[in-house]
Amino acid sequence: MERQIDRYVDRFEHLYTIGRGRLDGTRERVKDRLIAFYEELRDEQRDHWRDRQRIEQERRDVRRELAATGDDALADLL
């Protein structure tokens, strides 16, 4: 996705540099596509962060359960 963003940024800059695409709407379409890519990238990053948070919470829960099970198993042995 980042490669696509780079490609559209280059294209957008090129259109501005050569002064084309304003009248036929090409610049606006490229700009809109760039905005969509950035939004999609932010969504993916947010989902990734949420997934990491969920996994870390599950990890803490498992560790807590293991610690409780370990304590119970020791008490059963005694």
PDB file of N, CA, C and O in Angstrom:
ATOM      1  N   MET A   1       0.814  -1.182   0.000  1.00  0.00           N
ATOM      2  CA  MET A   1       0.000   0.000   0.000  1.00  0.00           C
ATOM      3  C   MET A   1       0.866   1.257   0.000  1.00  0.00           C
ATOM      4  O   MET A   1       0.543   2.223  -0.685  1.00  0.00           O
ATOM      5  N   GLU A   2       1.933   1.231   0.777  1.00  0.00           N
ATOM      6  CA  GLU A   2       2.806   2.401   0.826  1.00  0.00           C
ATOM      7  C   GLU A   2       3.436   2.673  -0.538  1.00  0.00           C
ATOM      8  O   GLU A   2       3.650   3.825  -0.913  1.00  0.00           O
ATOM      9  N   ARG A   3       3.696   1.621  -1.287  1.00  0.00           N
ATOM     10  CA  ARG A   3       4.239   1.786  -2.633  1.00  0.00           C
ATOM     11  C   ARG A   3       3.224   2.487  -3.536  1.00  0.00           C
ATOM     12  O   ARG A   3       3.585   3.342  -4.338  1.00  0.00           O
ATOM     13  N   GLN A   4       1.954   2.126  -3.385  1.00  0.00           N
ATOM     14  CA  GLN A   4       0.919   2.785  -4.176  1.00  0.00           C
ATOM     15  C   GLN A   4       0.811   4.260  -3.805  1.00  0.00           C
ATOM     16  O   GLN A   4       0.639   5.114  -4.670  1.00  0.00           O
ATOM     17  N   ILE A   5       0.897   4.550  -2.521  1.00  0.00           N
ATOM     18  CA  ILE A   5       0.845   5.940  -2.074  1.00  0.00           C
ATOM     19  C   ILE A   5       2.001   6.719  -2.684  1.00  0.00           C
ATOM     20  O   ILE A   5       1.805   7.822  -3.207  1.00  0.00           O
ATOM     21  N   ASP A   6       3.197   6.146  -2.621  1.00  0.00           N
ATOM     22  CA  ASP A   6       4.364   6.818  -3.210  1.00  0.00           C
ATOM     23  C   ASP A   6       4.154   7.081  -4.698  1.00  0.00           C
ATOM     24  O   ASP A   6       4.495   8.156  -5.200  1.00  0.00           O
ATOM     25  N   ARG A   7       3.587   6.107  -5.394  1.00  0.00           N
ATOM     26  CA  ARG A   7       3.350   6.257  -6.827  1.00  0.00           C
ATOM     27  C   ARG A   7       2.365   7.397  -7.102  1.00  0.00           C
ATOM     28  O   ARG A   7       2.591   8.226  -7.982  1.00  0.00           O
ATOM     29  N   TYR A   8       1.293   7.458  -6.332  1.00  0.00           N
ATOM     30  CA  TYR A   8       0.310   8.520  -6.535  1.00  0.00           C
ATOM     31  C   TYR A   8       0.850   9.882  -6.125  1.00  0.00           C
ATOM     32  O   TYR A   8       0.526  10.898  -6.748  1.00  0.00           O
ATOM     33  N   VAL A   9       1.685   9.939  -5.073  1.00  0.00           N
ATOM     34  CA  VAL A   9       2.306  11.204  -4.685  1.00  0.00           C
ATOM     35  C   VAL A   9       3.199  11.694  -5.823  1.00  0.00           C
ATOM     36  O   VAL A   9       3.155  12.880  -6.195  1.00  0.00           O
ATOM     37  N   ASP A  10       3.998  10.795  -6.380  1.00  0.00           N
ATOM     38  CA  ASP A  10       4.860  11.171  -7.510  1.00  0.00           C
ATOM     39  C   ASP A  10       4.038  11.670  -8.691  1.00  0.00           C
ATOM     40  O   ASP A  10       4.371  12.682  -9.312  1.00  0.00           O
ATOM     41  N   ARG A  11       2.957  10.973  -8.982  1.00  0.00           N
ATOM     42  CA  ARG A  11       2.110  11.371 -10.104  1.00  0.00           C
ATOM     43  C   ARG A  11       1.474  12.736  -9.849  1.00  0.00           C
ATOM     44  O   ARG A  11       1.418  13.587 -10.733  1.00  0.00           O
ATOM     45  N   PHE A  12       1.003  12.940  -8.611  1.00  0.00           N
ATOM     46  CA  PHE A  12       0.373  14.202  -8.239  1.00  0.00           C
ATOM     47  C   PHE A  12       1.371  15.354  -8.353  1.00  0.00           C
ATOM     48  O   PHE A  12       1.071  16.406  -8.923  1.00  0.00           O
ATOM     49  N   GLU A  13       2.581  15.141  -7.830  1.00  0.00           N
ATOM     50  CA  GLU A  13       3.621  16.166  -7.913  1.00  0.00           C
ATOM     51  C   GLU A  13       3.978  16.453  -9.375  1.00  0.00           C
ATOM     52  O   GLU A  13       4.189  17.602  -9.759  1.00  0.00           O
ATOM     53  N   HIS A  14       4.041  15.415 -10.173  1.00  0.00           N
ATOM     54  CA  HIS A  14       4.366  15.578 -11.592  1.00  0.00           C
ATOM     55  C   HIS A  14       3.300  16.420 -12.299  1.00  0.00           C
ATOM     56  O   HIS A  14       3.621  17.317 -13.089  1.00  0.00           O
ATOM     57  N   LEU A  15       2.033  16.140 -12.006  1.00  0.00           N
ATOM     58  CA  LEU A  15       0.955  16.909 -12.626  1.00  0.00           C
ATOM     59  C   LEU A  15       1.056  18.391 -12.256  1.00  0.00           C
ATOM     60  O   LEU A  15       0.811  19.258 -13.087  1.00  0.00           O
ATOM     61  N   TYR A  16       1.407  18.669 -11.006  1.00  0.00           N
ATOM     62  CA  TYR A  16       1.566  20.063 -10.600  1.00  0.00           C
ATOM     63  C   TYR A  16       2.798  20.695 -11.241  1.00  0.00           C
ATOM     64  O   TYR A  16       2.775  21.853 -11.642  1.00  0.00           O
ATOM     65  N   THR A  17       3.869  19.937 -11.335  1.00  0.00           N
ATOM     66  CA  THR A  17       5.104  20.463 -11.902  1.00  0.00           C
ATOM     67  C   THR A  17       4.935  20.852 -13.369  1.00  0.00           C
ATOM     68  O   THR A  17       5.384  21.916 -13.790  1.00  0.00           O
ATOM     69  N   ILE A  18       4.267  19.991 -14.116  1.00  0.00           N
ATOM     70  CA  ILE A  18       4.105  20.289 -15.542  1.00  0.00           C
ATOM     71  C   ILE A  18       2.871  21.144 -15.820  1.00  0.00           C
ATOM     72  O   ILE A  18       2.661  21.570 -16.942  1.00  0.00           O
ATOM     73  N   GLY A  19       2.075  21.390 -14.778  1.00  0.00           N
ATOM     74  CA  GLY A  19       0.914  22.256 -14.934  1.00  0.00           C
ATOM     75  C   GLY A  19      -0.224  21.648 -15.722  1.00  0.00           C
ATOM     76  O   GLY A  19      -0.942  22.362 -16.423  1.00  0.00           O
ATOM     77  N   ARG A  20      -0.406  20.347 -15.601  1.00  0.00           N
ATOM     78  CA  ARG A  20      -1.474  19.685 -16.347  1.00  0.00           C
ATOM     79  C   ARG A  20      -2.448  19.021 -15.392  1.00  0.00           C
ATOM     80  O   ARG A  20      -2.159  18.823 -14.226  1.00  0.00           O
ATOM     81  N   GLY A  21      -3.595  18.679 -15.917  1.00  0.00           N
ATOM     82  CA  GLY A  21      -4.572  17.892 -15.164  1.00  0.00           C
ATOM     83  C   GLY A  21      -5.568  18.709 -14.366  1.00  0.00           C
ATOM     84  O   GLY A  21      -6.462  18.149 -13.750  1.00  0.00           O
ATOM     85  N   ARG A  22      -5.425  20.018 -14.377  1.00  0.00           N
ATOM     86  CA  ARG A  22      -6.345  20.834 -13.593  1.00  0.00           C
ATOM     87  C   ARG A  22      -7.703  20.924 -14.279  1.00  0.00           C
ATOM     88  O   ARG A  22      -8.737  20.745 -13.647  1.00  0.00           O
ATOM     89  N   LEU A  23      -7.702  21.176 -15.548  1.00  0.00           N
ATOM     90  CA  LEU A  23      -8.955  21.397 -16.272  1.00  0.00           C
ATOM     91  C   LEU A  23      -9.761  20.115 -16.480  1.00  0.00           C
ATOM     92  O   LEU A  23     -10.986  20.136 -16.415  1.00  0.00           O
ATOM     93  N   ASP A  24      -9.088  19.017 -16.737  1.00  0.00           N
ATOM     94  CA  ASP A  24      -9.818  17.777 -17.002  1.00  0.00           C
ATOM     95  C   ASP A  24     -10.113  16.968 -15.745  1.00  0.00           C
ATOM     96  O   ASP A  24     -10.733  15.918 -15.810  1.00  0.00           O
ATOM     97  N   GLY A  25      -9.683  17.449 -14.579  1.00  0.00           N
ATOM     98  CA  GLY A  25      -9.987  16.784 -13.316  1.00  0.00           C
ATOM     99  C   GLY A  25      -9.019  15.686 -12.913  1.00  0.00           C
ATOM    100  O   GLY A  25      -9.232  15.008 -11.913  1.00  0.00           O
ATOM    101  N   THR A  26      -7.957  15.510 -13.658  1.00  0.00           N
ATOM    102  CA  THR A  26      -6.990  14.459 -13.347  1.00  0.00           C
ATOM    103  C   THR A  26      -6.338  14.696 -11.993  1.00  0.00           C
ATOM    104  O   THR A  26      -6.215  13.770 -11.191  1.00  0.00           O
ATOM    105  N   ARG A  27      -5.935  15.927 -11.736  1.00  0.00           N
ATOM    106  CA  ARG A  27      -5.318  16.238 -10.444  1.00  0.00           C
ATOM    107  C   ARG A  27      -6.254  15.895  -9.292  1.00  0.00           C
ATOM    108  O   ARG A  27      -5.836  15.310  -8.292  1.00  0.00           O
ATOM    109  N   GLU A  28      -7.506  16.283  -9.439  1.00  0.00           N
ATOM    110  CA  GLU A  28      -8.479  16.047  -8.373  1.00  0.00           C
ATOM    111  C   GLU A  28      -8.693  14.547  -8.143  1.00  0.00           C
ATOM    112  O   GLU A  28      -8.800  14.093  -7.012  1.00  0.00           O
ATOM    113  N   ARG A  29      -8.742  13.779  -9.226  1.00  0.00           N
ATOM    114  CA  ARG A  29      -8.906  12.325  -9.093  1.00  0.00           C
ATOM    115  C   ARG A  29      -7.698  11.705  -8.398  1.00  0.00           C
ATOM    116  O   ARG A  29      -7.851  10.843  -7.533  1.00  0.00           O
ATOM    117  N   VAL A  30      -6.506  12.143  -8.776  1.00  0.00           N
ATOM    118  CA  VAL A  30      -5.292  11.615  -8.139  1.00  0.00           C
ATOM    119  C   VAL A  30      -5.275  12.012  -6.668  1.00  0.00           C
ATOM    120  O   VAL A  30      -4.965  11.191  -5.794  1.00  0.00           O
ATOM    121  N   LYS A  31      -5.636  13.250  -6.381  1.00  0.00           N
ATOM    122  CA  LYS A  31      -5.681  13.721  -4.996  1.00  0.00           C
ATOM    123  C   LYS A  31      -6.700  12.917  -4.182  1.00  0.00           C
ATOM    124  O   LYS A  31      -6.408  12.493  -3.057  1.00  0.00           O
ATOM    125  N   ASP A  32      -7.877  12.678  -4.738  1.00  0.00           N
ATOM    126  CA  ASP A  32      -8.900  11.885  -4.054  1.00  0.00           C
ATOM    127  C   ASP A  32      -8.416  10.466  -3.787  1.00  0.00           C
ATOM    128  O   ASP A  32      -8.668   9.895  -2.724  1.00  0.00           O
ATOM    129  N   ARG A  33      -7.714   9.898  -4.756  1.00  0.00           N
ATOM    130  CA  ARG A  33      -7.187   8.538  -4.586  1.00  0.00           C
ATOM    131  C   ARG A  33      -6.122   8.509  -3.494  1.00  0.00           C
ATOM    132  O   ARG A  33      -6.066   7.584  -2.694  1.00  0.00           O
ATOM    133  N   LEU A  34      -5.288   9.538  -3.451  1.00  0.00           N
ATOM    134  CA  LEU A  34      -4.282   9.643  -2.391  1.00  0.00           C
ATOM    135  C   LEU A  34      -4.939   9.705  -1.014  1.00  0.00           C
ATOM    136  O   LEU A  34      -4.511   9.021  -0.078  1.00  0.00           O
ATOM    137  N   ILE A  35      -5.960  10.520  -0.903  1.00  0.00           N
ATOM    138  CA  ILE A  35      -6.673  10.638   0.374  1.00  0.00           C
ATOM    139  C   ILE A  35      -7.251   9.282   0.774  1.00  0.00           C
ATOM    140  O   ILE A  35      -7.154   8.867   1.935  1.00  0.00           O
ATOM    141  N   ALA A  36      -7.827   8.571  -0.184  1.00  0.00           N
ATOM    142  CA  ALA A  36      -8.392   7.245   0.104  1.00  0.00           C
ATOM    143  C   ALA A  36      -7.309   6.269   0.558  1.00  0.00           C
ATOM    144  O   ALA A  36      -7.519   5.495   1.510  1.00  0.00           O
ATOM    145  N   PHE A  37      -6.146   6.303  -0.092  1.00  0.00           N
ATOM    146  CA  PHE A  37      -5.047   5.423   0.317  1.00  0.00           C
ATOM    147  C   PHE A  37      -4.583   5.743   1.733  1.00  0.00           C
ATOM    148  O   PHE A  37      -4.345   4.842   2.546  1.00  0.00           O
ATOM    149  N   TYR A  38      -4.434   7.026   2.047  1.00  0.00           N
ATOM    150  CA  TYR A  38      -4.009   7.407   3.391  1.00  0.00           C
ATOM    151  C   TYR A  38      -5.027   6.967   4.443  1.00  0.00           C
ATOM    152  O   TYR A  38      -4.657   6.497   5.519  1.00  0.00           O
ATOM    153  N   GLU A  39      -6.320   7.096   4.132  1.00  0.00           N
ATOM    154  CA  GLU A  39      -7.351   6.653   5.068  1.00  0.00           C
ATOM    155  C   GLU A  39      -7.294   5.144   5.265  1.00  0.00           C
ATOM    156  O   GLU A  39      -7.411   4.646   6.391  1.00  0.00           O
ATOM    157  N   GLU A  40      -7.099   4.428   4.181  1.00  0.00           N
ATOM    158  CA  GLU A  40      -7.004   2.972   4.262  1.00  0.00           C
ATOM    159  C   GLU A  40      -5.782   2.552   5.081  1.00  0.00           C
ATOM    160  O   GLU A  40      -5.851   1.628   5.900  1.00  0.00           O
ATOM    161  N   LEU A  41      -4.664   3.235   4.880  1.00  0.00           N
ATOM    162  CA  LEU A  41      -3.456   2.936   5.638  1.00  0.00           C
ATOM    163  C   LEU A  41      -3.673   3.203   7.122  1.00  0.00           C
ATOM    164  O   LEU A  41      -3.289   2.394   7.971  1.00  0.00           O
ATOM    165  N   ARG A  42      -4.318   4.325   7.447  1.00  0.00           N
ATOM    166  CA  ARG A  42      -4.612   4.628   8.856  1.00  0.00           C
ATOM    167  C   ARG A  42      -5.525   3.567   9.463  1.00  0.00           C
ATOM    168  O   ARG A  42      -5.330   3.145  10.598  1.00  0.00           O
ATOM    169  N   ASP A  43      -6.526   3.124   8.701  1.00  0.00           N
ATOM    170  CA  ASP A  43      -7.427   2.073   9.185  1.00  0.00           C
ATOM    171  C   ASP A  43      -6.665   0.787   9.465  1.00  0.00           C
ATOM    172  O   ASP A  43      -6.884   0.126  10.489  1.00  0.00           O
ATOM    173  N   GLU A  44      -5.771   0.423   8.553  1.00  0.00           N
ATOM    174  CA  GLU A  44      -4.965  -0.787   8.755  1.00  0.00           C
ATOM    175  C   GLU A  44      -4.073  -0.658   9.981  1.00  0.00           C
ATOM    176  O   GLU A  44      -3.932  -1.604  10.755  1.00  0.00           O
ATOM    177  N   GLN A  45      -3.466   0.496  10.163  1.00  0.00           N
ATOM    178  CA  GLN A  45      -2.606   0.706  11.331  1.00  0.00           C
ATOM    179  C   GLN A  45      -3.419   0.644  12.614  1.00  0.00           C
ATOM    180  O   GLN A  45      -2.980   0.071  13.610  1.00  0.00           O
ATOM    181  N   ARG A  46      -4.619   1.224  12.601  1.00  0.00           N
ATOM    182  CA  ARG A  46      -5.485   1.186  13.778  1.00  0.00           C
ATOM    183  C   ARG A  46      -5.906  -0.251  14.087  1.00  0.00           C
ATOM    184  O   ARG A  46      -5.886  -0.687  15.238  1.00  0.00           O
ATOM    185  N   ASP A  47      -6.289  -1.013  13.045  1.00  0.00           N
ATOM    186  CA  ASP A  47      -6.657  -2.414  13.236  1.00  0.00           C
ATOM    187  C   ASP A  47      -5.487  -3.215  13.787  1.00  0.00           C
ATOM    188  O   ASP A  47      -5.669  -4.063  14.668  1.00  0.00           O
ATOM    189  N   HIS A  48      -4.308  -2.949  13.269  1.00  0.00           N
ATOM    190  CA  HIS A  48      -3.103  -3.633  13.754  1.00  0.00           C
ATOM    191  C   HIS A  48      -2.884  -3.330  15.237  1.00  0.00           C
ATOM    192  O   HIS A  48      -2.601  -4.231  16.032  1.00  0.00           O
ATOM    193  N   TRP A  49      -3.027  -2.066  15.615  1.00  0.00           N
ATOM    194  CA  TRP A  49      -2.843  -1.673  17.008  1.00  0.00           C
ATOM    195  C   TRP A  49      -3.884  -2.370  17.897  1.00  0.00           C
ATOM    196  O   TRP A  49      -3.546  -2.898  18.953  1.00  0.00           O
ATOM    197  N   ARG A  50      -5.126  -2.398  17.451  1.00  0.00           N
ATOM    198  CA  ARG A  50      -6.191  -3.063  18.222  1.00  0.00           C
ATOM    199  C   ARG A  50      -5.917  -4.547  18.361  1.00  0.00           C
ATOM    200  O   ARG A  50      -6.137  -5.138  19.426  1.00  0.00           O
ATOM    201  N   ASP A  51      -5.462  -5.189  17.284  1.00  0.00           N
ATOM    202  CA  ASP A  51      -5.129  -6.608  17.341  1.00  0.00           C
ATOM    203  C   ASP A  51      -4.018  -6.864  18.357  1.00  0.00           C
ATOM    204  O   ASP A  51      -4.081  -7.812  19.137  1.00  0.00           O
ATOM    205  N   ARG A  52      -3.003  -5.998  18.344  1.00  0.00           N
ATOM    206  CA  ARG A  52      -1.905  -6.153  19.310  1.00  0.00           C
ATOM    207  C   ARG A  52      -2.404  -6.002  20.739  1.00  0.00           C
ATOM    208  O   ARG A  52      -2.004  -6.755  21.630  1.00  0.00           O
ATOM    209  N   GLN A  53      -3.286  -5.037  20.959  1.00  0.00           N
ATOM    210  CA  GLN A  53      -3.832  -4.834  22.298  1.00  0.00           C
ATOM    211  C   GLN A  53      -4.643  -6.053  22.748  1.00  0.00           C
ATOM    212  O   GLN A  53      -4.548  -6.487  23.893  1.00  0.00           O
ATOM    213  N   ARG A  54      -5.449  -6.602  21.832  1.00  0.00           N
ATOM    214  CA  ARG A  54      -6.252  -7.786  22.155  1.00  0.00           C
ATOM    215  C   ARG A  54      -5.356  -8.972  22.467  1.00  0.00           C
ATOM    216  O   ARG A  54      -5.568  -9.694  23.452  1.00  0.00           O
ATOM    217  N   ILE A  55      -4.321  -9.171  21.674  1.00  0.00           N
ATOM    218  CA  ILE A  55      -3.399 -10.289  21.896  1.00  0.00           C
ATOM    219  C   ILE A  55      -2.669 -10.124  23.229  1.00  0.00           C
ATOM    220  O   ILE A  55      -2.509 -11.095  23.981  1.00  0.00           O
ATOM    221  N   GLU A  56      -2.243  -8.920  23.536  1.00  0.00           N
ATOM    222  CA  GLU A  56      -1.564  -8.682  24.819  1.00  0.00           C
ATOM    223  C   GLU A  56      -2.503  -8.953  25.985  1.00  0.00           C
ATOM    224  O   GLU A  56      -2.089  -9.513  27.001  1.00  0.00           O
ATOM    225  N   GLN A  57      -3.778  -8.571  25.853  1.00  0.00           N
ATOM    226  CA  GLN A  57      -4.740  -8.848  26.921  1.00  0.00           C
ATOM    227  C   GLN A  57      -4.951 -10.345  27.084  1.00  0.00           C
ATOM    228  O   GLN A  57      -4.988 -10.856  28.204  1.00  0.00           O
ATOM    229  N   GLU A  58      -5.069 -11.066  25.968  1.00  0.00           N
ATOM    230  CA  GLU A  58      -5.211 -12.519  26.032  1.00  0.00           C
ATOM    231  C   GLU A  58      -3.992 -13.155  26.685  1.00  0.00           C
ATOM    232  O   GLU A  58      -4.116 -14.101  27.476  1.00  0.00           O
ATOM    233  N   ARG A  59      -2.824 -12.636  26.364  1.00  0.00           N
ATOM    234  CA  ARG A  59      -1.583 -13.149  26.949  1.00  0.00           C
ATOM    235  C   ARG A  59      -1.581 -12.948  28.460  1.00  0.00           C
ATOM    236  O   ARG A  59      -1.215 -13.848  29.219  1.00  0.00           O
ATOM    237  N   ARG A  60      -1.999 -11.757  28.899  1.00  0.00           N
ATOM    238  CA  ARG A  60      -2.068 -11.500  30.343  1.00  0.00           C
ATOM    239  C   ARG A  60      -3.077 -12.439  31.013  1.00  0.00           C
ATOM    240  O   ARG A  60      -2.822 -12.963  32.095  1.00  0.00           O
ATOM    241  N   ASP A  61      -4.219 -12.671  30.347  1.00  0.00           N
ATOM    242  CA  ASP A  61      -5.237 -13.573  30.896  1.00  0.00           C
ATOM    243  C   ASP A  61      -4.702 -14.986  31.027  1.00  0.00           C
ATOM    244  O   ASP A  61      -4.926 -15.656  32.053  1.00  0.00           O
ATOM    245  N   VAL A  62      -4.005 -15.457  30.006  1.00  0.00           N
ATOM    246  CA  VAL A  62      -3.451 -16.818  30.041  1.00  0.00           C
ATOM    247  C   VAL A  62      -2.415 -16.942  31.154  1.00  0.00           C
ATOM    248  O   VAL A  62      -2.406 -17.921  31.899  1.00  0.00           O
ATOM    249  N   ARG A  63      -1.543 -15.933  31.267  1.00  0.00           N
ATOM    250  CA  ARG A  63      -0.547 -15.968  32.339  1.00  0.00           C
ATOM    251  C   ARG A  63      -1.212 -15.998  33.710  1.00  0.00           C
ATOM    252  O   ARG A  63      -0.772 -16.716  34.607  1.00  0.00           O
ATOM    253  N   ARG A  64      -2.266 -15.216  33.864  1.00  0.00           N
ATOM    254  CA  ARG A  64      -2.985 -15.187  35.135  1.00  0.00           C
ATOM    255  C   ARG A  64      -3.603 -16.551  35.421  1.00  0.00           C
ATOM    256  O   ARG A  64      -3.527 -17.066  36.544  1.00  0.00           O
ATOM    257  N   GLU A  65      -4.213 -17.174  34.401  1.00  0.00           N
ATOM    258  CA  GLU A  65      -4.810 -18.499  34.567  1.00  0.00           C
ATOM    259  C   GLU A  65      -3.753 -19.542  34.889  1.00  0.00           C
ATOM    260  O   GLU A  65      -3.968 -20.423  35.732  1.00  0.00           O
ATOM    261  N   LEU A  66      -2.610 -19.462  34.223  1.00  0.00           N
ATOM    262  CA  LEU A  66      -1.531 -20.414  34.507  1.00  0.00           C
ATOM    263  C   LEU A  66      -1.024 -20.254  35.935  1.00  0.00           C
ATOM    264  O   LEU A  66      -0.758 -21.244  36.612  1.00  0.00           O
ATOM    265  N   ALA A  67      -0.892 -19.034  36.369  1.00  0.00           N
ATOM    266  CA  ALA A  67      -0.429 -18.789  37.730  1.00  0.00           C
ATOM    267  C   ALA A  67      -1.442 -19.342  38.731  1.00  0.00           C
ATOM    268  O   ALA A  67      -1.061 -19.986  39.719  1.00  0.00           O
ATOM    269  N   ALA A  68      -2.726 -19.143  38.478  1.00  0.00           N
ATOM    270  CA  ALA A  68      -3.763 -19.657  39.381  1.00  0.00           C
ATOM    271  C   ALA A  68      -3.788 -21.177  39.357  1.00  0.00           C
ATOM    272  O   ALA A  68      -3.926 -21.825  40.396  1.00  0.00           O
ATOM    273  N   THR A  69      -3.634 -21.773  38.188  1.00  0.00           N
ATOM    274  CA  THR A  69      -3.625 -23.233  38.054  1.00  0.00           C
ATOM    275  C   THR A  69      -2.407 -23.806  38.765  1.00  0.00           C
ATOM    276  O   THR A  69      -2.494 -24.818  39.447  1.00  0.00           O
ATOM    277  N   GLY A  70      -1.289 -23.143  38.620  1.00  0.00           N
ATOM    278  CA  GLY A  70      -0.066 -23.594  39.287  1.00  0.00           C
ATOM    279  C   GLY A  70      -0.225 -23.587  40.797  1.00  0.00           C
ATOM    280  O   GLY A  70       0.185 -24.522  41.491  1.00  0.00           O
ATOM    281  N   ASP A  71      -0.839 -22.567  41.340  1.00  0.00           N
ATOM    282  CA  ASP A  71      -1.063 -22.475  42.772  1.00  0.00           C
ATOM    283  C   ASP A  71      -2.012 -23.568  43.231  1.00  0.00           C
ATOM    284  O   ASP A  71      -1.792 -24.197  44.270  1.00  0.00           O
ATOM    285  N   ASP A  72      -3.074 -23.826  42.486  1.00  0.00           N
ATOM    286  CA  ASP A  72      -4.037 -24.871  42.840  1.00  0.00           C
ATOM    287  C   ASP A  72      -3.398 -26.253  42.772  1.00  0.00           C
ATOM    288  O   ASP A  72      -3.646 -27.099  43.625  1.00  0.00           O
ATOM    289  N   ALA A  73      -2.567 -26.466  41.755  1.00  0.00           N
ATOM    290  CA  ALA A  73      -1.911 -27.774  41.610  1.00  0.00           C
ATOM    291  C   ALA A  73      -0.954 -28.017  42.773  1.00  0.00           C
ATOM    292  O   ALA A  73      -0.877 -29.145  43.274  1.00  0.00           O
ATOM    293  N   LEU A  74      -0.246 -26.998  43.220  1.00  0.00           N
ATOM    294  CA  LEU A  74       0.637 -27.153  44.382  1.00  0.00           C
ATOM    295  C   LEU A  74      -0.153 -27.453  45.642  1.00  0.00           C
ATOM    296  O   LEU A  74       0.238 -28.292  46.452  1.00  0.00           O
ATOM    297  N   ALA A  75      -1.271 -26.803  45.810  1.00  0.00           N
ATOM    298  CA  ALA A  75      -2.104 -27.040  47.000  1.00  0.00           C
ATOM    299  C   ALA A  75      -2.653 -28.462  46.978  1.00  0.00           C
ATOM    300  O   ALA A  75      -2.740 -29.116  48.032  1.00  0.00           O
ATOM    301  N   ASP A  76      -3.017 -28.991  45.796  1.00  0.00           N
ATOM    302  CA  ASP A  76      -3.528 -30.369  45.689  1.00  0.00           C
ATOM    303  C   ASP A  76      -2.448 -31.367  46.044  1.00  0.00           C
ATOM    304  O   ASP A  76      -2.729 -32.424  46.626  1.00  0.00           O
ATOM    305  N   LEU A  77      -1.205 -31.081  45.707  1.00  0.00           N
ATOM    306  CA  LEU A  77      -0.104 -31.997  46.003  1.00  0.00           C
ATOM    307  C   LEU A  77       0.180 -32.062  47.507  1.00  0.00           C
ATOM    308  O   LEU A  77       0.617 -33.091  48.015  1.00  0.00           O
ATOM    309  N   LEU A  78      -0.048 -30.990  48.195  1.00  0.00           N
ATOM    310  CA  LEU A  78       0.231 -30.956  49.631  1.00  0.00           C
ATOM    311  C   LEU A  78      -0.952 -31.532  50.331  1.00  0.00           C
ATOM    312  O   LEU A  78      -1.079 -32.178  51.214  1.00  0.00           O
TER     313      LEU A  78
END
